[in-house]
């Protein structure tokens, strides 16, 4: 007996259980039922992992004896096979959906050979992979989205996003053994993990860019000269506010009439005028700093919206591909069932 799956391979009789008895009825018919244990392989399509549906084809035929010598027949009807299919693969990773069978005669130059083909349709139970792979990855992405509520001036945001990225990397390394290995196709879930890591890197780069803009603005004009009031104690005069230096406002000059005597009303007036100029400069710097922070917050909000839209579009696309694969597999199973019923 040989088996095609789709590669031809012979079944060893020694590997099957031996039954040392036969059935003899009153009409003289002798029935020798010998079970055959078949160990086969099936080429799996892991594109939609873990929501994949596999179709394994098993074809039994004799390559030495023609249909006139050895004929093949079903021991049970197709309805009986459909009724007790739940007895197979009950507690395993796979769920048996259907077992369709067809009988045909293969015509060749050496003669006609009888063959029986079984199409075993199985579906992977995805719950364990959803809990161990998809849900933790989604939680980490939600945590990264939540980090956008930190103000752009908070440098702890970069530390937080770096921690999320490192945690996601460790998660991917630990869960790599759960992924199917195939050199022919890449599962959609593998692409999902890669794109999620790319989103985390983009989010971290965006935060670094905002902090860099803020640092450049703060470091603009690092010299903080003293705003001195002309008098006997120049070192005790008020300082130029750093925000005035950030705003690029020059230090107000202090002019003094050389004819004004110290302690006179004009000297007091010049001192009050210097203080007034100082507070005006401080107010201008404060307004410019507020405008700059508002611009950064608006830019951060815009980048967050673009980030969320791209992440949402990718999620919808991935779910659509999974749903499309599931619908196409369901349609294929329906065609197989209709073909089997037409043959019978």
PDB file of N, CA and C in Angstrom, residues 189-284:
ATOM      1  N   UNK A 189       1.076  37.529  11.749  1.00  0.00           N
ATOM      2  CA  UNK A 189       1.357  37.939  13.122  1.00  0.00           C
ATOM      3  C   UNK A 189       2.818  38.352  13.281  1.00  0.00           C
ATOM      4  N   UNK A 190       3.714  37.751  12.496  1.00  0.00           N
ATOM      5  CA  UNK A 190       5.109  38.181  12.511  1.00  0.00           C
ATOM      6  C   UNK A 190       5.269  39.584  11.959  1.00  0.00           C
ATOM      7  N   UNK A 191       4.540  39.886  10.881  1.00  0.00           N
ATOM      8  CA  UNK A 191       4.544  41.246  10.343  1.00  0.00           C
ATOM      9  C   UNK A 191       3.935  42.217  11.359  1.00  0.00           C
ATOM     10  N   UNK A 192       2.909  41.766  12.071  1.00  0.00           N
ATOM     11  CA  UNK A 192       2.279  42.604  13.095  1.00  0.00           C
ATOM     12  C   UNK A 192       3.281  42.982  14.184  1.00  0.00           C
ATOM     13  N   UNK A 193       4.071  42.031  14.666  1.00  0.00           N
ATOM     14  CA  UNK A 193       5.059  42.324  15.703  1.00  0.00           C
ATOM     15  C   UNK A 193       6.129  43.288  15.189  1.00  0.00           C
ATOM     16  N   UNK A 194       6.573  43.076  13.965  1.00  0.00           N
ATOM     17  CA  UNK A 194       7.615  43.946  13.401  1.00  0.00           C
ATOM     18  C   UNK A 194       7.114  45.373  13.231  1.00  0.00           C
ATOM     19  N   UNK A 195       5.893  45.525  12.736  1.00  0.00           N
ATOM     20  CA  UNK A 195       5.344  46.866  12.540  1.00  0.00           C
ATOM     21  C   UNK A 195       5.087  47.545  13.889  1.00  0.00           C
ATOM     22  N   UNK A 196       4.636  46.791  14.885  1.00  0.00           N
ATOM     23  CA  UNK A 196       4.435  47.373  16.220  1.00  0.00           C
ATOM     24  C   UNK A 196       5.756  47.880  16.795  1.00  0.00           C
ATOM     25  N   UNK A 197       6.822  47.132  16.616  1.00  0.00           N
ATOM     26  CA  UNK A 197       8.131  47.604  17.092  1.00  0.00           C
ATOM     27  C   UNK A 197       8.570  48.850  16.315  1.00  0.00           C
ATOM     28  N   UNK A 198       8.271  48.893  15.030  1.00  0.00           N
ATOM     29  CA  UNK A 198       8.602  50.090  14.254  1.00  0.00           C
ATOM     30  C   UNK A 198       7.817  51.300  14.753  1.00  0.00           C
ATOM     31  N   UNK A 199       6.548  51.101  15.120  1.00  0.00           N
ATOM     32  CA  UNK A 199       5.760  52.199  15.680  1.00  0.00           C
ATOM     33  C   UNK A 199       6.348  52.678  17.003  1.00  0.00           C
ATOM     34  N   UNK A 200       6.818  51.768  17.828  1.00  0.00           N
ATOM     35  CA  UNK A 200       7.428  52.171  19.091  1.00  0.00           C
ATOM     36  C   UNK A 200       8.698  52.985  18.858  1.00  0.00           C
ATOM     37  N   UNK A 201       9.487  52.577  17.873  1.00  0.00           N
ATOM     38  CA  UNK A 201      10.707  53.329  17.556  1.00  0.00           C
ATOM     39  C   UNK A 201      10.355  54.719  17.039  1.00  0.00           C
ATOM     40  N   UNK A 202       9.335  54.817  16.176  1.00  0.00           N
ATOM     41  CA  UNK A 202       8.921  56.125  15.658  1.00  0.00           C
ATOM     42  C   UNK A 202       8.420  57.013  16.791  1.00  0.00           C
ATOM     43  N   UNK A 203       7.663  56.430  17.714  1.00  0.00           N
ATOM     44  CA  UNK A 203       7.162  57.202  18.854  1.00  0.00           C
ATOM     45  C   UNK A 203       8.304  57.727  19.715  1.00  0.00           C
ATOM     46  N   UNK A 204       9.309  56.888  19.958  1.00  0.00           N
ATOM     47  CA  UNK A 204      10.464  57.339  20.736  1.00  0.00           C
ATOM     48  C   UNK A 204      11.237  58.428  20.006  1.00  0.00           C
ATOM     49  N   UNK A 205      11.429  58.277  18.715  1.00  0.00           N
ATOM     50  CA  UNK A 205      12.146  59.294  17.934  1.00  0.00           C
ATOM     51  C   UNK A 205      11.389  60.618  17.942  1.00  0.00           C
ATOM     52  N   UNK A 206      10.067  60.567  17.893  1.00  0.00           N
ATOM     53  CA  UNK A 206       9.271  61.793  17.924  1.00  0.00           C
ATOM     54  C   UNK A 206       9.456  62.531  19.251  1.00  0.00           C
ATOM     55  N   UNK A 207       9.456  61.788  20.342  1.00  0.00           N
ATOM     56  CA  UNK A 207       9.648  62.422  21.645  1.00  0.00           C
ATOM     57  C   UNK A 207      11.047  63.016  21.768  1.00  0.00           C
ATOM     58  N   UNK A 208      12.036  62.313  21.265  1.00  0.00           N
ATOM     59  CA  UNK A 208      13.405  62.842  21.290  1.00  0.00           C
ATOM     60  C   UNK A 208      13.492  64.122  20.463  1.00  0.00           C
ATOM     61  N   UNK A 209      12.801  64.164  19.340  1.00  0.00           N
ATOM     62  CA  UNK A 209      12.830  65.345  18.485  1.00  0.00           C
ATOM     63  C   UNK A 209      12.198  66.545  19.181  1.00  0.00           C
ATOM     64  N   UNK A 210      11.095  66.335  19.878  1.00  0.00           N
ATOM     65  CA  UNK A 210      10.449  67.437  20.582  1.00  0.00           C
ATOM     66  C   UNK A 210      11.321  67.973  21.715  1.00  0.00           C
ATOM     67  N   UNK A 211      11.942  67.073  22.473  1.00  0.00           N
ATOM     68  CA  UNK A 211      12.825  67.508  23.555  1.00  0.00           C
ATOM     69  C   UNK A 211      14.032  68.248  22.993  1.00  0.00           C
ATOM     70  N   UNK A 212      14.484  67.812  21.835  1.00  0.00           N
ATOM     71  CA  UNK A 212      15.624  68.507  21.204  1.00  0.00           C
ATOM     72  C   UNK A 212      15.239  69.921  20.796  1.00  0.00           C
ATOM     73  N   UNK A 213      14.059  70.100  20.237  1.00  0.00           N
ATOM     74  CA  UNK A 213      13.596  71.440  19.887  1.00  0.00           C
ATOM     75  C   UNK A 213      13.499  72.325  21.125  1.00  0.00           C
ATOM     76  N   UNK A 214      12.972  71.763  22.195  1.00  0.00           N
ATOM     77  CA  UNK A 214      12.841  72.529  23.423  1.00  0.00           C
ATOM     78  C   UNK A 214      14.207  72.883  24.009  1.00  0.00           C
ATOM     79  N   UNK A 215      15.153  71.962  23.939  1.00  0.00           N
ATOM     80  CA  UNK A 215      16.497  72.222  24.462  1.00  0.00           C
ATOM     81  C   UNK A 215      17.204  73.295  23.641  1.00  0.00           C
ATOM     82  N   UNK A 216      17.013  73.257  22.325  1.00  0.00           N
ATOM     83  CA  UNK A 216      17.632  74.290  21.492  1.00  0.00           C
ATOM     84  C   UNK A 216      17.090  75.671  21.827  1.00  0.00           C
ATOM     85  N   UNK A 217      15.803  75.735  22.125  1.00  0.00           N
ATOM     86  CA  UNK A 217      15.224  77.035  22.455  1.00  0.00           C
ATOM     87  C   UNK A 217      15.721  77.531  23.806  1.00  0.00           C
ATOM     88  N   UNK A 218      15.869  76.600  24.762  1.00  0.00           N
ATOM     89  CA  UNK A 218      16.359  76.988  26.078  1.00  0.00           C
ATOM     90  C   UNK A 218      17.827  77.411  26.042  1.00  0.00           C
ATOM     91  N   UNK A 219      18.596  76.738  25.209  1.00  0.00           N
ATOM     92  CA  UNK A 219      20.025  77.024  25.166  1.00  0.00           C
ATOM     93  C   UNK A 219      20.363  78.222  24.277  1.00  0.00           C
ATOM     94  N   UNK A 220      19.350  78.834  23.662  1.00  0.00           N
ATOM     95  CA  UNK A 220      19.600  79.999  22.820  1.00  0.00           C
ATOM     96  C   UNK A 220      19.875  81.210  23.717  1.00  0.00           C
ATOM     97  N   UNK A 221      21.071  81.740  23.630  1.00  0.00           N
ATOM     98  CA  UNK A 221      21.445  82.872  24.466  1.00  0.00           C
ATOM     99  C   UNK A 221      21.758  82.450  25.882  1.00  0.00           C
ATOM    100  N   UNK A 222      22.848  81.711  26.087  1.00  0.00           N
ATOM    101  CA  UNK A 222      23.158  81.140  27.380  1.00  0.00           C
ATOM    102  C   UNK A 222      23.814  82.140  28.325  1.00  0.00           C
ATOM    103  N   UNK A 223      24.226  83.296  27.830  1.00  0.00           N
ATOM    104  CA  UNK A 223      24.854  84.281  28.708  1.00  0.00           C
ATOM    105  C   UNK A 223      23.764  85.023  29.463  1.00  0.00           C
ATOM    106  N   UNK A 224      23.876  85.030  30.750  1.00  0.00           N
ATOM    107  CA  UNK A 224      22.910  85.701  31.601  1.00  0.00           C
ATOM    108  C   UNK A 224      23.597  86.881  32.288  1.00  0.00           C
ATOM    109  N   UNK A 225      23.694  88.031  31.635  1.00  0.00           N
ATOM    110  CA  UNK A 225      24.365  89.169  32.261  1.00  0.00           C
ATOM    111  C   UNK A 225      23.513  89.783  33.357  1.00  0.00           C
ATOM    112  N   UNK A 226      24.165  90.496  34.189  1.00  0.00           N
ATOM    113  CA  UNK A 226      23.473  91.165  35.277  1.00  0.00           C
ATOM    114  C   UNK A 226      22.889  92.473  34.783  1.00  0.00           C
ATOM    115  N   UNK A 227      21.666  92.679  35.198  1.00  0.00           N
ATOM    116  CA  UNK A 227      21.049  93.976  34.922  1.00  0.00           C
ATOM    117  C   UNK A 227      21.309  94.853  36.157  1.00  0.00           C
ATOM    118  N   UNK A 228      22.290  95.711  36.049  1.00  0.00           N
ATOM    119  CA  UNK A 228      22.748  96.480  37.212  1.00  0.00           C
ATOM    120  C   UNK A 228      22.105  97.858  37.219  1.00  0.00           C
ATOM    121  N   UNK A 229      21.757  98.229  38.369  1.00  0.00           N
ATOM    122  CA  UNK A 229      21.295  99.593  38.570  1.00  0.00           C
ATOM    123  C   UNK A 229      22.481 100.436  38.974  1.00  0.00           C
ATOM    124  N   UNK A 230      22.713 101.498  38.231  1.00  0.00           N
ATOM    125  CA  UNK A 230      23.858 102.373  38.522  1.00  0.00           C
ATOM    126  C   UNK A 230      23.713 102.933  39.921  1.00  0.00           C
ATOM    127  N   UNK A 231      24.707 102.733  40.700  1.00  0.00           N
ATOM    128  CA  UNK A 231      24.664 103.266  42.042  1.00  0.00           C
ATOM    129  C   UNK A 231      25.886 102.835  42.796  1.00  0.00           C
ATOM    130  N   UNK A 232      25.755 102.922  44.102  1.00  0.00           N
ATOM    131  CA  UNK A 232      26.898 102.565  44.926  1.00  0.00           C
ATOM    132  C   UNK A 232      27.100 101.062  44.986  1.00  0.00           C
ATOM    133  N   UNK A 233      25.990 100.232  44.961  1.00  0.00           N
ATOM    134  CA  UNK A 233      26.107  98.768  45.072  1.00  0.00           C
ATOM    135  C   UNK A 233      25.646  98.175  43.755  1.00  0.00           C
ATOM    136  N   UNK A 234      26.548  98.129  42.757  1.00  0.00           N
ATOM    137  CA  UNK A 234      26.180  97.598  41.438  1.00  0.00           C
ATOM    138  C   UNK A 234      25.947  96.090  41.470  1.00  0.00           C
ATOM    139  N   UNK A 235      26.701  95.370  42.303  1.00  0.00           N
ATOM    140  CA  UNK A 235      26.563  93.909  42.328  1.00  0.00           C
ATOM    141  C   UNK A 235      25.252  93.464  42.917  1.00  0.00           C
ATOM    142  N   UNK A 236      24.533  94.336  43.614  1.00  0.00           N
ATOM    143  CA  UNK A 236      23.270  93.962  44.234  1.00  0.00           C
ATOM    144  C   UNK A 236      22.077  94.244  43.346  1.00  0.00           C
ATOM    145  N   UNK A 237      22.322  94.637  42.102  1.00  0.00           N
ATOM    146  CA  UNK A 237      21.224  94.960  41.198  1.00  0.00           C
ATOM    147  C   UNK A 237      20.508  93.726  40.743  1.00  0.00           C
ATOM    148  N   UNK A 238      19.317  93.893  40.207  1.00  0.00           N
ATOM    149  CA  UNK A 238      18.538  92.731  39.733  1.00  0.00           C
ATOM    150  C   UNK A 238      19.185  92.093  38.518  1.00  0.00           C
ATOM    151  N   UNK A 239      18.999  90.739  38.393  1.00  0.00           N
ATOM    152  CA  UNK A 239      19.545  89.990  37.262  1.00  0.00           C
ATOM    153  C   UNK A 239      18.594  90.049  36.080  1.00  0.00           C
ATOM    154  N   UNK A 240      19.198  89.880  34.924  1.00  0.00           N
ATOM    155  CA  UNK A 240      18.393  89.765  33.702  1.00  0.00           C
ATOM    156  C   UNK A 240      17.701  88.407  33.729  1.00  0.00           C
ATOM    157  N   UNK A 241      16.393  88.375  33.553  1.00  0.00           N
ATOM    158  CA  UNK A 241      15.667  87.123  33.618  1.00  0.00           C
ATOM    159  C   UNK A 241      16.096  86.207  32.476  1.00  0.00           C
ATOM    160  N   UNK A 242      16.339  84.935  32.758  1.00  0.00           N
ATOM    161  CA  UNK A 242      16.769  84.026  31.668  1.00  0.00           C
ATOM    162  C   UNK A 242      15.778  83.953  30.528  1.00  0.00           C
ATOM    163  N   UNK A 243      14.477  84.101  30.808  1.00  0.00           N
ATOM    164  CA  UNK A 243      13.499  84.029  29.724  1.00  0.00           C
ATOM    165  C   UNK A 243      13.626  85.183  28.764  1.00  0.00           C
ATOM    166  N   UNK A 244      14.136  86.316  29.283  1.00  0.00           N
ATOM    167  CA  UNK A 244      14.393  87.434  28.375  1.00  0.00           C
ATOM    168  C   UNK A 244      15.521  87.099  27.432  1.00  0.00           C
ATOM    169  N   UNK A 245      16.520  86.382  27.941  1.00  0.00           N
ATOM    170  CA  UNK A 245      17.604  85.954  27.053  1.00  0.00           C
ATOM    171  C   UNK A 245      17.111  84.926  26.043  1.00  0.00           C
ATOM    172  N   UNK A 246      16.195  84.027  26.493  1.00  0.00           N
ATOM    173  CA  UNK A 246      15.646  83.034  25.558  1.00  0.00           C
ATOM    174  C   UNK A 246      14.863  83.720  24.453  1.00  0.00           C
ATOM    175  N   UNK A 247      14.180  84.774  24.804  1.00  0.00           N
ATOM    176  CA  UNK A 247      13.374  85.470  23.796  1.00  0.00           C
ATOM    177  C   UNK A 247      14.213  86.324  22.866  1.00  0.00           C
ATOM    178  N   UNK A 248      15.482  86.452  23.148  1.00  0.00           N
ATOM    179  CA  UNK A 248      16.337  87.251  22.277  1.00  0.00           C
ATOM    180  C   UNK A 248      16.174  88.748  22.470  1.00  0.00           C
ATOM    181  N   UNK A 249      15.631  89.118  23.648  1.00  0.00           N
ATOM    182  CA  UNK A 249      15.427  90.546  23.907  1.00  0.00           C
ATOM    183  C   UNK A 249      16.709  91.102  24.502  1.00  0.00           C
ATOM    184  N   UNK A 250      17.270  92.156  23.939  1.00  0.00           N
ATOM    185  CA  UNK A 250      18.525  92.687  24.474  1.00  0.00           C
ATOM    186  C   UNK A 250      18.326  93.316  25.837  1.00  0.00           C
ATOM    187  N   UNK A 251      19.386  93.324  26.561  1.00  0.00           N
ATOM    188  CA  UNK A 251      19.330  93.922  27.897  1.00  0.00           C
ATOM    189  C   UNK A 251      19.100  95.421  27.751  1.00  0.00           C
ATOM    190  N   UNK A 252      18.130  95.956  28.501  1.00  0.00           N
ATOM    191  CA  UNK A 252      17.821  97.387  28.360  1.00  0.00           C
ATOM    192  C   UNK A 252      18.962  98.232  28.894  1.00  0.00           C
ATOM    193  N   UNK A 253      19.385  99.200  28.130  1.00  0.00           N
ATOM    194  CA  UNK A 253      20.474 100.057  28.597  1.00  0.00           C
ATOM    195  C   UNK A 253      20.000 100.996  29.696  1.00  0.00           C
ATOM    196  N   UNK A 254      20.881 101.290  30.593  1.00  0.00           N
ATOM    197  CA  UNK A 254      20.577 102.202  31.700  1.00  0.00           C
ATOM    198  C   UNK A 254      21.351 103.492  31.461  1.00  0.00           C
ATOM    199  N   UNK A 255      20.601 104.489  31.159  1.00  0.00           N
ATOM    200  CA  UNK A 255      21.234 105.784  30.896  1.00  0.00           C
ATOM    201  C   UNK A 255      21.074 106.701  32.105  1.00  0.00           C
ATOM    202  N   UNK A 256      22.110 107.396  32.328  1.00  0.00           N
ATOM    203  CA  UNK A 256      22.099 108.259  33.509  1.00  0.00           C
ATOM    204  C   UNK A 256      22.686 109.615  33.126  1.00  0.00           C
ATOM    205  N   UNK A 257      21.932 110.609  33.560  1.00  0.00           N
ATOM    206  CA  UNK A 257      22.396 111.981  33.305  1.00  0.00           C
ATOM    207  C   UNK A 257      23.566 112.286  34.228  1.00  0.00           C
ATOM    208  N   UNK A 258      24.702 112.619  33.666  1.00  0.00           N
ATOM    209  CA  UNK A 258      25.851 112.873  34.543  1.00  0.00           C
ATOM    210  C   UNK A 258      25.665 114.066  35.446  1.00  0.00           C
ATOM    211  N   UNK A 259      24.664 114.951  35.107  1.00  0.00           N
ATOM    212  CA  UNK A 259      24.459 116.120  35.923  1.00  0.00           C
ATOM    213  C   UNK A 259      23.536 115.858  37.114  1.00  0.00           C
ATOM    214  N   UNK A 260      22.930 114.606  37.095  1.00  0.00           N
ATOM    215  CA  UNK A 260      22.009 114.288  38.191  1.00  0.00           C
ATOM    216  C   UNK A 260      22.814 113.898  39.417  1.00  0.00           C
ATOM    217  N   UNK A 261      22.492 114.502  40.505  1.00  0.00           N
ATOM    218  CA  UNK A 261      23.190 114.221  41.746  1.00  0.00           C
ATOM    219  C   UNK A 261      22.573 112.992  42.417  1.00  0.00           C
ATOM    220  N   UNK A 262      23.430 112.158  43.035  1.00  0.00           N
ATOM    221  CA  UNK A 262      22.910 110.991  43.743  1.00  0.00           C
ATOM    222  C   UNK A 262      21.969 111.423  44.857  1.00  0.00           C
ATOM    223  N   UNK A 263      20.821 110.666  44.964  1.00  0.00           N
ATOM    224  CA  UNK A 263      19.847 110.953  46.006  1.00  0.00           C
ATOM    225  C   UNK A 263      18.793 111.941  45.608  1.00  0.00           C
ATOM    226  N   UNK A 264      18.868 112.530  44.424  1.00  0.00           N
ATOM    227  CA  UNK A 264      17.878 113.494  43.986  1.00  0.00           C
ATOM    228  C   UNK A 264      16.674 112.782  43.401  1.00  0.00           C
ATOM    229  N   UNK A 265      15.616 113.532  43.054  1.00  0.00           N
ATOM    230  CA  UNK A 265      14.409 112.962  42.472  1.00  0.00           C
ATOM    231  C   UNK A 265      14.673 112.368  41.087  1.00  0.00           C
ATOM    232  N   UNK A 266      15.558 112.986  40.323  1.00  0.00           N
ATOM    233  CA  UNK A 266      15.880 112.441  39.010  1.00  0.00           C
ATOM    234  C   UNK A 266      16.574 111.089  39.122  1.00  0.00           C
ATOM    235  N   UNK A 267      17.418 110.952  40.111  1.00  0.00           N
ATOM    236  CA  UNK A 267      18.080 109.662  40.315  1.00  0.00           C
ATOM    237  C   UNK A 267      17.054 108.590  40.648  1.00  0.00           C
ATOM    238  N   UNK A 268      16.074 108.913  41.461  1.00  0.00           N
ATOM    239  CA  UNK A 268      15.008 107.961  41.780  1.00  0.00           C
ATOM    240  C   UNK A 268      14.186 107.634  40.533  1.00  0.00           C
ATOM    241  N   UNK A 269      13.932 108.677  39.730  1.00  0.00           N
ATOM    242  CA  UNK A 269      13.159 108.444  38.506  1.00  0.00           C
ATOM    243  C   UNK A 269      13.893 107.509  37.551  1.00  0.00           C
ATOM    244  N   UNK A 270      15.211 107.674  37.413  1.00  0.00           N
ATOM    245  CA  UNK A 270      16.002 106.777  36.566  1.00  0.00           C
ATOM    246  C   UNK A 270      15.989 105.342  37.102  1.00  0.00           C
ATOM    247  N   UNK A 271      16.018 105.171  38.400  1.00  0.00           N
ATOM    248  CA  UNK A 271      15.966 103.833  38.984  1.00  0.00           C
ATOM    249  C   UNK A 271      14.612 103.178  38.701  1.00  0.00           C
ATOM    250  N   UNK A 272      13.530 103.909  38.883  1.00  0.00           N
ATOM    251  CA  UNK A 272      12.196 103.358  38.607  1.00  0.00           C
ATOM    252  C   UNK A 272      12.022 103.018  37.127  1.00  0.00           C
ATOM    253  N   UNK A 273      12.587 103.838  36.272  1.00  0.00           N
ATOM    254  CA  UNK A 273      12.494 103.565  34.835  1.00  0.00           C
ATOM    255  C   UNK A 273      13.249 102.287  34.481  1.00  0.00           C
ATOM    256  N   UNK A 274      14.398 102.049  35.132  1.00  0.00           N
ATOM    257  CA  UNK A 274      15.157 100.808  34.866  1.00  0.00           C
ATOM    258  C   UNK A 274      14.384  99.584  35.331  1.00  0.00           C
ATOM    259  N   UNK A 275      13.735  99.715  36.488  1.00  0.00           N
ATOM    260  CA  UNK A 275      12.930  98.586  36.983  1.00  0.00           C
ATOM    261  C   UNK A 275      11.752  98.328  36.056  1.00  0.00           C
ATOM    262  N   UNK A 276      11.105  99.377  35.569  1.00  0.00           N
ATOM    263  CA  UNK A 276       9.982  99.213  34.640  1.00  0.00           C
ATOM    264  C   UNK A 276      10.418  98.529  33.347  1.00  0.00           C
ATOM    265  N   UNK A 277      11.578  98.949  32.830  1.00  0.00           N
ATOM    266  CA  UNK A 277      12.099  98.311  31.614  1.00  0.00           C
ATOM    267  C   UNK A 277      12.408  96.840  31.849  1.00  0.00           C
ATOM    268  N   UNK A 278      12.927  96.524  33.009  1.00  0.00           N
ATOM    269  CA  UNK A 278      13.255  95.132  33.345  1.00  0.00           C
ATOM    270  C   UNK A 278      12.006  94.270  33.340  1.00  0.00           C
ATOM    271  N   UNK A 279      10.918  94.740  33.965  1.00  0.00           N
ATOM    272  CA  UNK A 279       9.684  93.941  34.019  1.00  0.00           C
ATOM    273  C   UNK A 279       9.029  93.845  32.647  1.00  0.00           C
ATOM    274  N   UNK A 280       9.128  94.851  31.836  1.00  0.00           N
ATOM    275  CA  UNK A 280       8.601  94.749  30.472  1.00  0.00           C
ATOM    276  C   UNK A 280       9.349  93.682  29.671  1.00  0.00           C
ATOM    277  N   UNK A 281      10.686  93.663  29.840  1.00  0.00           N
ATOM    278  CA  UNK A 281      11.483  92.641  29.159  1.00  0.00           C
ATOM    279  C   UNK A 281      11.110  91.239  29.646  1.00  0.00           C
ATOM    280  N   UNK A 282      10.907  91.102  30.931  1.00  0.00           N
ATOM    281  CA  UNK A 282      10.509  89.811  31.503  1.00  0.00           C
ATOM    282  C   UNK A 282       9.160  89.355  30.961  1.00  0.00           C
ATOM    283  N   UNK A 283       8.218  90.310  30.827  1.00  0.00           N
ATOM    284  CA  UNK A 283       6.903  89.950  30.311  1.00  0.00           C
ATOM    285  C   UNK A 283       6.970  89.520  28.848  1.00  0.00           C
ATOM    286  N   UNK A 284       7.808  90.178  28.052  1.00  0.00           N
ATOM    287  CA  UNK A 284       7.969  89.781  26.655  1.00  0.00           C
ATOM    288  C   UNK A 284       8.571  88.383  26.543  1.00  0.00           C
TER     289      UNK A 284
END
